[in-house]
């Protein structure tokens, strides 16, 4: 059989802030033949998510940190090129946890075949039907517990998670206010996605005032994607028994000395619940959730954007877009144009 | 009728740190005759609680801040001396929200008659059967949601709330670890109250290490009375799906610039729920809870301490004991020795 060369980005050192090419360099290695029940896939798409930055640190996390010298971990979609398992044949399209690399070798048990559905693109399995869409689904429905008439505030609302959170909350009869970082994003929220109001956090001035103006009856659910100062301001706008759903704090991933929220005493003042969660907590309900999300996508009830960057060599600069807010939708690297 | 003179401590200015006699001075005023459906009571006992410090600030809270020039608000037990209501007669013993004052005038609807129960002292209604006991009861049972085998960590464990939390958790089949500020308090927890272990936070060195040693299987429920550095350390010791019950953060009441917890990202790492609550959230279940607590007290299943300070003139120095940890049990001021 022909020898396959795998270019892979690996963790040479734990980044202190934004990962640099020195901390995350690449190497070319020969792909070993798959062992029993192993499968080699050639990656077509790599998902870039803020959580990956968390795995690069060695602080405790919901899954193990990436070990030094290991490839950077990522969800991938690929085509099977070598299989030592009866369950997968060459040419099958599968999704798995792989790396920032051209080829991933994984046990057959860790692969999921991807069904070809009308109106659903392959990349959708990394976005609206993947971790970000599922995070939105479980976060708003199982953690936020929306009731008709509730006011729902969403930070990073034009992001892959936030935009789906808001659209699901609208379907639950909530008033939905999103925060985003440009006029264009804000227009997308209100004009295309049906958000009731949008706050441009870069130009709104005082966060607390802006939230209070957009949420005159207070906030019942805050879906928090960012932490930091916006969380502190939102805490001051919460109604009695409000719920705060937290799936990650992008503002502190690159700053391990970031101070915690100062206004956390609001928890007691308004009997607030702050609940952290990760999508894996709801593994048992994935199938049901993907089915529901796919139906919403096919019937145009959920709109979404994907930001597809070409070329494995661009993976690190593409990853940075998540942290400077320049990505326009769920960020995916396409390896074969 | 004879004229009654009311000495009352009032809020002259909002304290920046520990309240001073300049910020909380007293005045002597004539008690007005009760209006229709009003009752005047001569206070026998005044309850001193950390929450009162919160009400002295003008930040949003679960009840209105104390207005400037108003008496400092407090739970009181008193004897009716004048009644303009058919529901109360002179000599009745009642509990209500009053002030740091000799006489309280209150609407009859805000008074609760206190039943004379064998084995229950009047002061018990301000401690184990009052706000602190009820806070413990609802906090551990309704917020903590203990399961047999859970490890429960309690800060300020020798306090009026924490000591009852731990004893109820033991009855639920949990392993209970308390943190307290002296060897004597720690001995009381383990030898008299049945805590499995106690940590002296003043001598234990690194909090995180001490908690990990005392809780080798991690913490499932953290009942947090103090916030600050102990919360930050406890966050690093939580198990997956842990619950943190918060009824007030004594470490930050006197320091409005206290930084928030740095390790709050643990919420996402371990899918933790932090829930703030106040005892009033459970008003509908007070009767049931008091009945259960009284039964536990009478059958010696719950032990407790009361720290009774004599004299209204000592109310402010007595209040300080809550913040320097020198009170020994639920703090109550007795007006008539």
XYZ file of C-alpha atoms in Angstrom:
674
model
C 0.000 0.000 0.000
C 1.096 3.527 -0.627
C 2.622 5.465 2.240
C 0.527 8.336 3.553
C 2.177 11.443 4.983
C 0.264 13.171 7.758
C 0.838 16.861 8.380
C -0.316 17.594 11.905
C -0.300 20.605 14.223
C 0.719 19.597 17.732
C 1.115 21.186 21.134
C 4.816 21.944 21.664
C 4.213 24.171 24.710
C 1.154 25.364 26.624
C 0.154 28.806 25.309
C 0.075 31.644 27.802
C -2.253 33.763 25.682
C -3.150 33.353 22.028
C -1.375 30.249 20.754
C 1.659 31.075 18.618
C 3.241 29.057 15.765
C 6.065 28.206 18.186
C 3.634 26.754 20.712
C 1.579 24.986 18.028
C 3.951 24.008 15.172
C 3.360 21.259 12.617
C 5.269 18.111 11.633
C 4.974 15.583 8.828
C 4.777 11.972 9.932
C 4.123 8.686 8.180
C 0.664 7.267 8.868
C 0.955 3.803 10.415
C -1.195 0.971 9.083
C -4.421 0.727 11.112
C -4.374 -1.862 13.894
C -7.274 -4.251 14.519
C -10.614 -2.388 14.589
C -8.872 0.850 13.670
C -9.694 3.093 10.736
C -7.658 5.758 8.942
C -9.613 8.714 7.580
C -8.526 11.522 5.329
C -9.982 14.630 6.875
C -12.270 16.836 4.806
C -13.310 19.354 7.461
C -11.890 20.388 10.840
C -14.079 22.181 13.362
C -12.544 25.132 15.212
C -14.152 25.874 18.563
C -13.248 28.128 21.518
C -13.158 25.082 23.816
C -10.005 23.880 22.049
C -8.162 26.781 23.648
C -9.207 25.431 27.044
C -7.822 21.976 26.247
C -4.445 23.556 25.453
C -4.117 24.561 29.128
C -3.396 22.054 31.865
C -6.104 23.280 34.212
C -8.790 20.685 35.059
C -11.421 20.573 32.362
C -14.386 18.455 31.326
C -12.053 16.372 29.194
C -8.316 15.767 29.531
C -6.001 18.574 28.463
C -4.132 17.964 25.198
C -0.833 16.323 26.174
C 2.397 18.035 25.145
C 3.467 16.658 21.734
C -0.038 15.402 20.938
C -1.915 16.760 17.919
C -4.346 19.569 18.708
C -7.698 17.864 19.303
C -10.694 18.775 17.171
C -13.913 17.370 15.756
C -13.365 16.310 12.161
C -15.302 14.929 9.220
C -13.398 12.676 6.848
C -13.481 9.922 4.267
C -12.311 6.435 5.233
C -9.121 5.546 3.319
C -7.987 2.427 5.207
C -10.143 0.243 7.418
C -9.305 -2.698 9.636
C -12.913 -2.910 10.816
C -15.866 -4.657 9.212
C -18.068 -1.737 10.221
C -16.426 0.778 7.895
C -15.469 0.606 4.232
C -13.218 2.849 2.168
C -15.187 5.851 1.001
C -17.504 6.044 4.027
C -17.964 9.579 5.343
C -17.553 9.711 9.119
C -17.268 12.153 12.002
C -14.948 11.681 14.993
C -12.712 13.443 17.460
C -9.497 13.856 15.504
C -6.875 16.530 15.301
C -5.601 19.482 13.335
C -4.202 17.045 10.781
C -4.668 15.612 7.325
C -5.192 11.997 8.461
C -6.745 10.737 11.657
C -6.447 7.159 12.910
C -9.229 6.236 15.288
C -10.878 3.136 16.742
C -14.001 2.136 14.822
C -16.030 2.545 18.024
C -15.231 6.274 18.037
C -16.520 6.914 14.501
C -20.018 7.960 13.505
C -21.187 7.471 9.932
C -22.842 10.539 8.514
C -26.174 10.145 6.763
C -26.799 11.931 3.501
C -29.874 14.086 4.149
C -31.532 16.377 1.594
C -30.913 20.028 2.407
C -28.121 19.210 4.869
C -24.491 19.874 3.884
C -21.589 17.876 5.360
C -20.320 20.918 7.241
C -23.702 21.263 8.983
C -22.697 18.268 11.097
C -19.908 20.406 12.558
C -22.128 23.449 13.051
C -25.865 23.536 13.546
C -26.202 19.739 13.867
C -22.843 19.428 15.652
C -21.380 20.539 18.967
C -22.391 24.205 18.629
C -25.997 23.508 17.607
C -26.327 20.864 20.315
C -24.805 23.206 22.902
C -27.411 25.798 21.985
C -30.231 23.242 22.058
C -29.477 21.753 25.472
C -28.302 25.031 26.978
C -31.472 26.965 26.296
C -33.966 24.120 26.709
C -32.482 22.081 29.588
C -30.499 24.713 31.504
C -32.326 27.953 30.633
C -35.793 26.369 31.057
C -37.584 29.034 28.987
C -41.206 29.913 29.635
C -43.383 31.946 27.238
C -42.934 35.632 28.047
C -39.457 35.216 29.551
C -36.801 37.710 28.488
C -33.718 35.904 27.199
C -30.384 37.726 26.860
C -27.701 36.086 24.709
C -24.069 37.228 24.532
C -21.968 36.455 21.448
C -25.401 36.186 19.880
C -24.175 36.186 16.302
C -21.922 33.236 17.061
C -22.593 29.634 16.166
C -24.077 28.868 19.584
C -25.761 32.173 20.413
C -27.590 32.551 17.117
C -29.221 29.130 17.508
C -30.006 29.787 21.195
C -31.941 32.917 20.241
C -33.913 31.256 17.469
C -34.922 28.344 19.707
C -35.901 30.772 22.490
C -38.115 32.678 20.025
C -39.880 29.401 19.184
C -40.554 29.011 22.948
C -42.391 32.333 23.031
C -39.620 34.364 24.675
C -38.541 37.927 24.070
C -34.948 37.613 22.844
C -32.172 40.215 23.025
C -28.756 39.507 21.534
C -25.380 41.152 22.055
C -22.926 41.215 19.167
C -19.858 43.142 18.063
C -20.896 44.982 14.882
C -23.858 46.760 13.319
C -23.901 44.161 10.579
C -24.141 41.297 13.065
C -26.867 43.140 14.982
C -28.879 43.643 11.794
C -28.510 39.947 10.982
C -29.937 39.081 14.407
C -32.997 41.316 14.203
C -33.695 41.284 10.460
C -32.836 37.712 9.506
C -33.091 35.677 12.719
C -36.068 37.358 14.396
C -34.335 38.582 17.572
C -36.444 41.307 19.217
C -33.471 43.586 19.829
C -29.727 43.560 19.412
C -27.053 45.454 21.353
C -23.763 46.356 19.681
C -21.463 45.898 22.676
C -18.651 47.778 20.961
C -20.632 51.015 20.651
C -23.377 50.783 23.280
C -21.385 52.419 26.085
C -22.336 51.256 29.561
C -23.304 47.579 29.309
C -25.704 47.611 32.240
C -27.629 50.607 30.898
C -27.798 49.105 27.417
C -29.128 45.797 28.759
C -31.679 47.526 30.976
C -32.927 49.572 28.026
C -33.254 46.537 25.791
C -34.775 44.427 28.598
C -37.150 46.807 30.411
C -38.751 43.918 32.309
C -35.408 42.455 33.385
C -33.649 39.304 32.274
C -35.036 35.848 33.131
C -32.439 33.807 31.256
C -28.913 34.935 30.445
C -27.132 32.624 28.033
C -23.535 33.534 28.708
C -20.881 32.784 26.116
C -18.335 35.382 27.150
C -18.052 35.976 30.903
C -16.051 39.035 31.967
C -17.552 42.511 32.063
C -20.700 41.604 30.177
C -21.492 38.890 32.718
C -20.924 41.401 35.510
C -23.343 43.842 33.874
C -25.917 41.161 33.086
C -25.854 39.974 36.715
C -27.188 43.387 37.727
C -30.155 43.053 35.353
C -31.433 39.643 36.421
C -34.959 39.004 37.653
C -35.808 36.926 40.713
C -35.121 33.227 40.078
C -33.230 33.996 36.838
C -31.135 31.268 35.237
C -27.651 31.825 33.821
C -26.504 29.116 31.403
C -22.734 28.971 30.932
C -21.036 26.864 28.297
C -17.682 28.636 28.256
C -16.154 32.016 28.847
C -14.298 33.119 25.749
C -13.098 36.323 27.447
C -10.932 34.406 29.913
C -9.531 31.561 27.799
C -6.461 33.553 26.877
C -6.018 35.276 30.233
C -5.492 32.957 33.172
C -5.313 35.894 35.579
C -8.663 37.354 34.556
C -10.540 38.456 37.675
C -13.827 36.737 38.461
C -17.184 38.475 38.286
C -17.547 41.124 40.973
C -21.321 41.122 41.092
C -21.839 37.498 41.937
C -23.609 38.503 45.163
C -26.597 38.991 42.858
C -26.998 35.223 43.116
C -28.282 35.664 46.626
C -30.021 38.981 46.022
C -32.254 37.488 43.316
C -32.026 33.751 44.073
C -30.261 33.142 40.789
C -28.993 29.822 39.492
C -25.776 29.747 37.444
C -25.298 26.409 35.763
C -22.286 25.295 33.799
C -22.753 22.554 31.247
C -21.092 20.845 28.323
C -22.820 19.175 25.471
C -21.504 15.739 26.538
C -23.737 15.926 29.634
C -26.640 15.217 27.292
C -25.124 12.425 25.206
C -28.195 10.247 25.748
C -30.382 12.814 23.994
C -28.132 13.615 21.013
C -30.137 11.642 18.488
C -33.423 13.266 19.440
C -31.802 16.713 19.430
C -30.101 16.268 16.041
C -33.404 15.092 14.577
C -35.218 18.156 15.933
C -32.485 20.545 14.793
C -32.395 18.975 11.302
C -36.141 19.428 10.995
C -35.834 23.085 11.996
C -33.007 23.580 9.475
C -34.910 21.902 6.625
C -38.047 23.952 7.355
C -35.976 27.144 7.555
C -36.938 27.778 11.207
C -33.258 27.921 12.146
C -30.853 29.937 10.034
C -27.125 29.729 10.516
C -23.823 30.771 8.988
C -20.664 28.849 8.364
C -17.280 30.493 7.927
C -15.244 28.057 5.873
C -11.498 28.684 5.669
C -9.521 26.756 3.051
C -6.307 24.922 3.766
C -4.821 23.063 6.732
C -1.914 25.531 6.706
C -4.359 28.255 7.708
C -5.647 26.476 10.787
C -3.848 28.639 13.361
C -4.715 32.062 11.885
C -8.257 30.773 11.342
C -8.443 29.718 15.018
C -7.518 33.288 16.020
C -10.673 34.595 14.344
C -12.653 33.105 17.231
C -10.853 35.334 19.705
C -10.830 38.604 17.806
C -14.426 38.194 16.654
C -13.723 38.254 12.909
C -15.283 34.889 12.084
C -18.657 35.076 10.405
C -20.474 31.941 11.534
C -19.320 28.531 12.669
C -15.646 28.253 11.831
C -14.581 25.227 9.808
C -11.333 24.499 7.974
C -11.822 22.740 4.609
C -8.842 20.591 3.676
C -9.839 19.831 0.068
C -11.381 22.705 -1.849
C -51.496 55.948 78.919
C -47.886 56.257 79.879
C -45.407 57.561 77.341
C -42.916 54.984 76.091
C -39.423 56.052 75.072
C -37.855 54.013 72.284
C -34.093 53.843 72.013
C -33.285 52.831 68.485
C -30.118 52.375 66.407
C -30.566 53.839 62.932
C -28.624 54.134 59.720
C -27.085 57.621 59.574
C -24.750 56.803 56.662
C -24.035 53.715 54.576
C -21.006 51.908 56.042
C -17.995 51.442 53.776
C -16.610 48.587 55.831
C -17.518 47.506 59.347
C -20.320 49.790 60.543
C -19.115 52.430 62.999
C -21.029 54.171 65.815
C -21.046 57.287 63.603
C -22.727 55.398 60.778
C -25.114 53.568 63.123
C -25.850 55.869 66.083
C -28.883 55.695 68.374
C -31.655 58.122 69.255
C -34.452 58.172 71.848
C -37.904 58.821 70.428
C -41.416 58.726 71.848
C -43.437 55.705 70.753
C -46.607 56.823 68.964
C -49.935 55.225 69.865
C -50.621 52.276 67.548
C -52.858 53.044 64.573
C -55.722 50.757 63.532
C -54.580 47.121 63.324
C -51.157 48.088 64.663
C -49.413 46.615 67.670
C -46.556 47.913 69.836
C -44.215 45.307 71.252
C -41.452 45.619 73.819
C -38.581 43.661 72.376
C -37.097 40.832 74.408
C -34.598 39.481 71.866
C -32.990 40.887 68.742
C -31.466 38.554 66.172
C -28.090 39.570 64.695
C -27.384 38.096 61.258
C -24.733 38.713 58.579
C -27.467 39.605 56.090
C -28.165 42.811 58.028
C -24.809 44.111 56.841
C -26.014 43.615 53.259
C -29.178 45.624 53.896
C -27.020 48.540 55.098
C -25.640 48.918 51.561
C -27.694 50.365 48.739
C -26.849 47.655 46.231
C -29.842 45.661 44.983
C -30.740 42.901 47.411
C -33.505 40.394 48.015
C -35.239 42.934 50.196
C -35.051 46.716 50.141
C -31.934 48.283 51.612
C -32.446 49.994 54.968
C -33.281 53.625 54.185
C -31.062 56.333 55.595
C -32.486 57.412 58.988
C -34.498 54.195 59.362
C -33.841 51.862 62.294
C -31.528 48.960 61.495
C -33.816 46.094 60.491
C -33.723 42.834 62.420
C -35.877 39.896 63.426
C -37.150 40.381 66.966
C -39.162 38.576 69.614
C -41.185 40.749 71.952
C -44.123 41.052 74.306
C -47.203 42.991 73.169
C -47.600 46.143 75.274
C -50.224 48.034 73.244
C -52.588 46.543 70.709
C -55.083 48.120 68.332
C -55.886 44.727 66.822
C -58.341 42.093 68.028
C -55.837 39.399 67.054
C -53.287 40.341 69.726
C -53.594 41.060 73.416
C -51.157 42.641 75.863
C -48.718 39.994 77.064
C -48.731 37.914 73.876
C -45.273 36.818 72.821
C -44.703 37.464 69.103
C -41.994 37.431 66.457
C -41.717 40.003 63.658
C -39.301 41.997 61.556
C -38.441 44.899 63.814
C -35.309 46.885 64.433
C -32.365 47.373 66.735
C -34.705 49.065 69.194
C -36.530 48.658 72.495
C -40.038 48.988 71.026
C -41.284 47.960 67.615
C -44.572 49.076 66.114
C -45.822 46.714 63.430
C -49.050 45.860 61.601
C -50.827 42.877 63.170
C -50.536 41.050 59.835
C -46.728 41.062 60.178
C -46.703 39.430 63.632
C -46.491 35.744 64.409
C -47.538 34.447 67.801
C -44.997 32.095 69.305
C -46.222 28.803 70.716
C -44.927 27.580 74.054
C -43.398 24.170 73.287
C -41.735 21.902 75.854
C -37.975 21.797 75.366
C -37.990 24.889 73.137
C -36.687 28.230 74.487
C -37.930 31.576 73.131
C -34.531 32.320 71.609
C -34.719 29.066 69.609
C -37.236 30.834 67.371
C -34.463 33.209 66.319
C -31.887 30.443 65.867
C -32.528 26.827 65.039
C -36.275 27.329 64.408
C -35.751 30.802 62.925
C -34.073 32.264 59.855
C -30.736 30.484 60.366
C -32.231 27.043 60.983
C -34.636 27.481 58.075
C -31.801 28.678 55.819
C -29.881 25.517 56.689
C -32.946 23.313 56.176
C -33.926 24.628 52.728
C -30.363 25.208 51.591
C -29.171 21.668 52.115
C -32.420 19.861 51.271
C -33.840 21.958 48.393
C -30.691 23.478 46.865
C -28.000 20.957 47.796
C -30.197 17.948 46.947
C -28.148 15.489 49.029
C -27.975 11.803 48.117
C -26.648 9.091 50.445
C -22.885 8.826 49.965
C -22.444 12.408 48.751
C -19.579 14.382 50.243
C -20.827 17.675 51.683
C -18.401 20.508 52.458
C -19.653 23.312 54.724
C -17.819 26.590 55.315
C -18.432 28.568 58.515
C -19.528 25.160 59.728
C -19.615 26.086 63.399
C -21.981 28.951 62.637
C -25.698 28.965 63.201
C -26.435 27.955 59.603
C -23.481 25.677 58.874
C -23.791 23.565 62.005
C -27.411 22.723 61.215
C -26.580 22.105 57.527
C -24.009 19.494 58.524
C -26.278 17.702 60.973
C -29.123 17.504 58.435
C -26.692 16.248 55.770
C -25.510 13.511 58.149
C -29.148 12.412 58.583
C -29.327 12.134 54.753
C -26.437 9.649 54.755
C -23.749 12.050 53.512
C -20.113 12.313 54.486
C -19.811 15.785 56.014
C -16.694 17.959 56.282
C -16.832 21.314 58.042
C -14.490 24.303 57.947
C -14.199 26.470 61.054
C -11.778 28.964 62.562
C -10.486 27.315 65.754
C -9.501 23.933 67.169
C -12.295 24.238 69.693
C -14.912 24.788 66.983
C -13.485 21.895 64.973
C -13.690 19.594 67.989
C -17.301 20.657 68.558
C -18.119 19.713 64.953
C -16.577 16.245 65.046
C -17.087 15.286 68.694
C -20.489 16.784 69.455
C -22.230 17.216 66.109
C -21.056 14.099 64.275
C -19.203 15.775 61.379
C -16.836 13.271 59.739
C -13.964 15.732 59.574
C -13.256 19.371 60.342
C -10.708 21.719 58.799
C -9.302 24.600 60.835
C -9.005 27.163 58.048
C -6.760 29.376 60.134
C -4.032 26.752 60.507
C -4.573 24.324 57.612
C -2.320 26.125 55.137
C -3.339 25.723 51.509
C -7.148 25.534 51.401
C -7.321 23.415 48.276
C -4.925 20.797 49.653
C -6.742 20.691 52.977
C -10.106 20.197 51.277
C -8.730 17.509 48.973
C -7.266 15.649 51.939
C -10.501 15.799 53.902
C -12.608 14.957 50.819
C -10.598 12.285 48.977
C -13.578 11.493 46.734
C -14.213 15.127 45.873
C -17.046 17.422 46.893
C -20.611 16.860 45.675
C -22.245 19.671 47.615
C -20.513 22.811 48.834
C -22.615 24.846 51.224
C -20.943 28.210 50.950
C -21.361 30.753 53.710
C -18.231 32.777 53.106
C -17.240 33.219 49.446
C -13.755 34.582 48.821
C -10.653 32.408 48.819
C -12.365 29.391 50.350
C -14.933 29.384 47.544
C -12.119 29.611 45.009
C -10.377 26.628 46.589
C -13.592 24.616 46.945
C -14.404 25.201 43.257
C -11.244 23.265 42.379
C -12.388 20.255 44.445
C -15.885 19.810 43.014
C -17.106 16.619 41.420
C -19.025 16.458 38.155
C -22.563 17.865 38.571
C -21.712 19.288 42.015
C -24.082 21.767 43.602
C -22.973 24.947 45.361
C -25.597 26.454 47.673
C -25.025 30.110 48.482
C -26.979 32.018 51.108
C -24.582 34.913 51.584
C -20.901 35.713 51.359
C -19.710 37.054 54.673
C -16.188 37.680 53.313
C -17.386 40.361 50.910
C -20.070 42.150 52.938
C -17.575 44.656 54.300
C -15.503 44.998 51.148
C -17.399 46.241 48.122
C -14.275 46.000 45.962
C -13.615 42.340 46.762
C -12.668 40.516 43.574
C -14.942 37.753 42.388
C -13.949 34.096 42.390
C -11.197 33.379 39.884
C -11.969 29.708 39.426
C -15.521 30.040 38.259
C -14.596 28.331 34.969
C -14.938 25.150 37.041
C -18.671 25.572 36.453
C -18.157 24.494 32.879
C -15.339 22.052 33.573
C -17.504 19.998 35.944
C -21.028 21.051 34.935
C -21.574 22.661 38.303
C -24.671 24.485 39.471
C -24.286 27.471 41.790
C -27.597 28.518 43.267
C -28.263 31.545 45.413
C -31.266 31.460 47.691
C -32.863 33.214 50.610
C -35.113 31.653 53.160
C -38.089 33.732 51.982
C -38.072 31.773 48.704
C -39.558 28.896 50.699
C -42.185 30.805 52.706
C -44.868 28.295 51.728
C -42.970 25.487 53.455
C -42.005 27.296 56.677
C -44.569 25.538 58.860
C -43.547 22.089 57.716
C -39.859 22.948 58.138
C -40.260 24.427 61.638
C -42.206 21.340 62.684
C -39.468 19.046 61.415
C -36.682 21.127 62.970
C -38.513 21.274 66.325
C -38.864 17.494 66.307
C -35.133 17.108 65.607
C -34.317 19.563 68.416
C -36.586 17.835 70.938
C -35.161 14.411 70.067
C -31.605 15.772 70.310
C -30.847 15.007 66.635
C -29.876 18.622 66.073
C -27.622 20.378 68.545
C -26.997 24.091 68.403
C -25.463 26.973 70.311
C -26.753 30.409 71.071
C -24.507 33.339 71.906
C -26.654 35.669 73.963
C -25.303 39.177 74.534
C -27.024 41.315 77.149
C -28.117 44.877 76.581
C -29.349 46.927 73.629
C -26.347 49.252 74.102
C -24.073 46.364 73.098
C -25.797 45.701 69.790
C -23.082 47.187 67.556
C -20.043 45.517 69.195
C -22.065 42.295 69.330
C -22.793 42.598 65.584
C -19.038 42.829 64.929
C -18.561 39.363 66.415
C -20.156 37.951 63.261
C -17.394 39.412 61.127
C -14.384 38.601 63.257
C -15.618 35.102 64.060
C -15.763 35.516 67.833
C -19.427 34.638 68.273
C -20.084 31.198 69.665
C -23.418 30.162 68.168
C -26.402 32.086 66.888
C -25.992 35.664 68.007
C -28.913 37.172 69.891
C -29.136 40.373 71.940
C -31.256 40.013 75.093
C -32.827 43.313 76.119
C -34.100 42.247 79.559
C -31.778 39.979 81.500
